[in-house]
XYZ file of C-alpha atoms in Angstrom:
160
model
C 4.267 -10.280 10.209
C 3.337 -7.582 12.710
C 2.835 -4.074 11.347
C 1.979 -0.643 12.766
C -1.157 1.066 11.415
C -1.185 4.555 9.892
C -4.693 5.905 9.256
C -5.823 8.161 6.448
C -9.351 8.983 5.338
C -11.405 8.261 2.286
C -10.838 9.423 -1.286
C -7.041 9.658 -0.994
C -5.986 10.608 -4.510
C -2.782 9.979 -6.405
C -1.793 13.638 -6.083
C -1.707 13.222 -2.293
C 0.520 10.154 -2.716
C 2.784 11.566 -5.435
C 2.270 15.345 -5.575
C 2.369 16.775 -9.088
C 4.853 19.474 -8.105
C 7.488 16.785 -7.504
C 6.848 14.550 -10.505
C 9.849 15.993 -12.364
C 12.119 14.541 -9.669
C 13.020 10.952 -8.895
C 11.173 8.618 -6.549
C 13.328 9.670 -3.553
C 11.985 13.211 -3.702
C 8.434 12.180 -4.584
C 8.339 9.783 -1.613
C 9.548 12.521 0.760
C 6.317 14.388 -0.006
C 3.989 11.375 0.035
C 0.766 12.221 1.884
C 2.154 15.542 3.169
C -1.165 17.250 2.405
C -3.165 14.864 4.617
C -0.518 13.386 6.980
C 2.562 15.626 7.093
C 4.047 13.290 9.706
C 3.788 10.201 7.482
C 6.770 10.225 5.096
C 9.353 11.296 7.692
C 8.212 8.752 10.304
C 6.801 5.691 8.522
C 8.941 2.612 9.018
C 9.590 -0.383 6.796
C 6.807 -2.907 7.346
C 4.145 -0.410 8.489
C 0.704 -0.534 6.879
C -1.510 2.255 5.634
C -5.217 1.924 6.431
C -7.620 4.065 4.441
C -11.260 4.725 3.792
C -12.993 3.910 0.509
C -11.709 4.978 -2.920
C -8.005 4.871 -2.147
C -5.828 5.881 -5.112
C -8.427 7.786 -7.125
C -7.198 10.326 -9.640
C -4.505 10.032 -12.254
C -2.800 6.919 -13.523
C 0.635 7.881 -12.166
C 2.494 4.770 -11.113
C 4.653 6.860 -8.784
C 1.716 7.045 -6.330
C 2.155 3.365 -5.488
C 5.922 3.433 -6.010
C 6.314 6.153 -3.347
C 4.675 3.874 -0.771
C 6.943 0.989 -1.772
C 9.972 3.293 -1.563
C 8.968 4.283 1.982
C 8.717 0.608 2.976
C 4.948 0.362 3.379
C 4.086 -3.351 3.569
C 0.435 -3.009 2.534
C -2.498 -0.695 2.089
C -5.757 -1.874 3.638
C -8.965 -0.189 2.488
C -12.601 -0.996 1.655
C -12.028 -0.110 -2.022
C -9.349 1.067 -4.443
C -9.257 2.866 -7.755
C -8.870 0.322 -10.553
C -5.806 2.037 -12.035
C -4.125 2.354 -8.651
C -4.897 -1.290 -7.893
C -3.118 -2.446 -11.024
C -0.184 -0.057 -10.604
C 0.285 -1.107 -6.971
C 0.746 -4.785 -7.738
C 2.918 -3.927 -10.756
C 5.389 -2.188 -8.408
C 5.089 -4.815 -5.660
C 2.700 -3.082 -3.258
C 0.226 -5.357 -1.480
C -3.363 -4.102 -1.380
C -5.943 -5.712 0.867
C -9.588 -4.967 0.170
C -11.219 -5.119 3.574
C -14.757 -3.726 4.084
C -14.125 -3.192 7.818
C -10.706 -1.535 7.404
C -11.858 1.602 9.184
C -12.281 -0.391 12.412
C -8.500 -0.476 12.773
C -6.945 2.134 15.047
C -4.042 4.508 14.525
C -0.789 3.083 15.849
C -2.115 -0.367 16.745
C -0.194 -3.404 15.581
C -1.795 -5.832 13.162
C -0.824 -9.160 11.685
C -1.561 -9.976 8.053
C -2.619 -13.556 7.377
C -2.568 -13.749 3.591
C -3.309 -17.490 3.528
C -6.703 -16.863 5.136
C -7.335 -13.279 3.977
C -7.369 -11.880 7.511
C -6.052 -8.846 9.321
C -5.760 -9.480 13.053
C -5.355 -6.664 15.573
C -3.821 -6.674 19.057
C -7.219 -7.232 20.683
C -7.619 -10.532 18.864
C -10.221 -9.249 16.411
C -10.017 -10.512 12.852
C -11.131 -8.556 9.816
C -11.841 -10.502 6.649
C -10.352 -9.239 3.392
C -11.042 -10.263 -0.176
C -8.666 -13.041 -1.238
C -5.635 -11.875 -3.220
C -5.025 -14.129 -6.221
C -1.775 -16.090 -6.161
C -0.432 -14.404 -9.295
C -0.736 -10.992 -7.598
C 0.917 -12.291 -4.418
C 3.731 -13.614 -6.620
C 4.213 -10.081 -7.982
C 4.376 -8.623 -4.466
C 6.838 -11.268 -3.272
C 9.055 -10.626 -6.305
C 9.019 -6.852 -5.782
C 6.820 -6.112 -8.774
C 5.914 -7.375 -12.215
C 9.261 -6.595 -13.864
C 11.186 -8.470 -11.184
C 8.806 -11.402 -11.476
C 9.250 -11.541 -15.244
C 13.034 -11.370 -14.870
C 13.089 -14.331 -12.492
C 10.829 -16.343 -14.756
C 12.881 -15.637 -17.866
C 16.188 -16.787 -16.335
C 17.387 -20.107 -17.677
C 17.185 -22.944 -15.141
């Protein structure tokens, strides 16, 4: 899968992803304002399958699940960063958002195309460079492939 890179910096908090002023609305409206404080061009222009590349501490702040859900709603295929907030990490997989912990994430460039090799835990860029990511456990990949924990549980509870 080839994906276009969108860069953001370090310490991106959940309020930047799902601004508090819009939390009373549904996910459509919340997603329209995703990252507007740091990347006003992001929500209107991101395309299904693009990836977000961030600095350390992505998803710090509150426990709002809508922060990850807004990215899923916008079609973001994955977030690649050196580290994530623990609460955001859990929420992301629960809503079907792939997170790749990659210490060298910041070596990726804005707008370049990357390929995600989940079998080998690699992100490959157009120049042929490979960045190694921490392996994602199979049960978390199953959640992403199913579109989140609830969808996974529904498929598993269906009679055969």
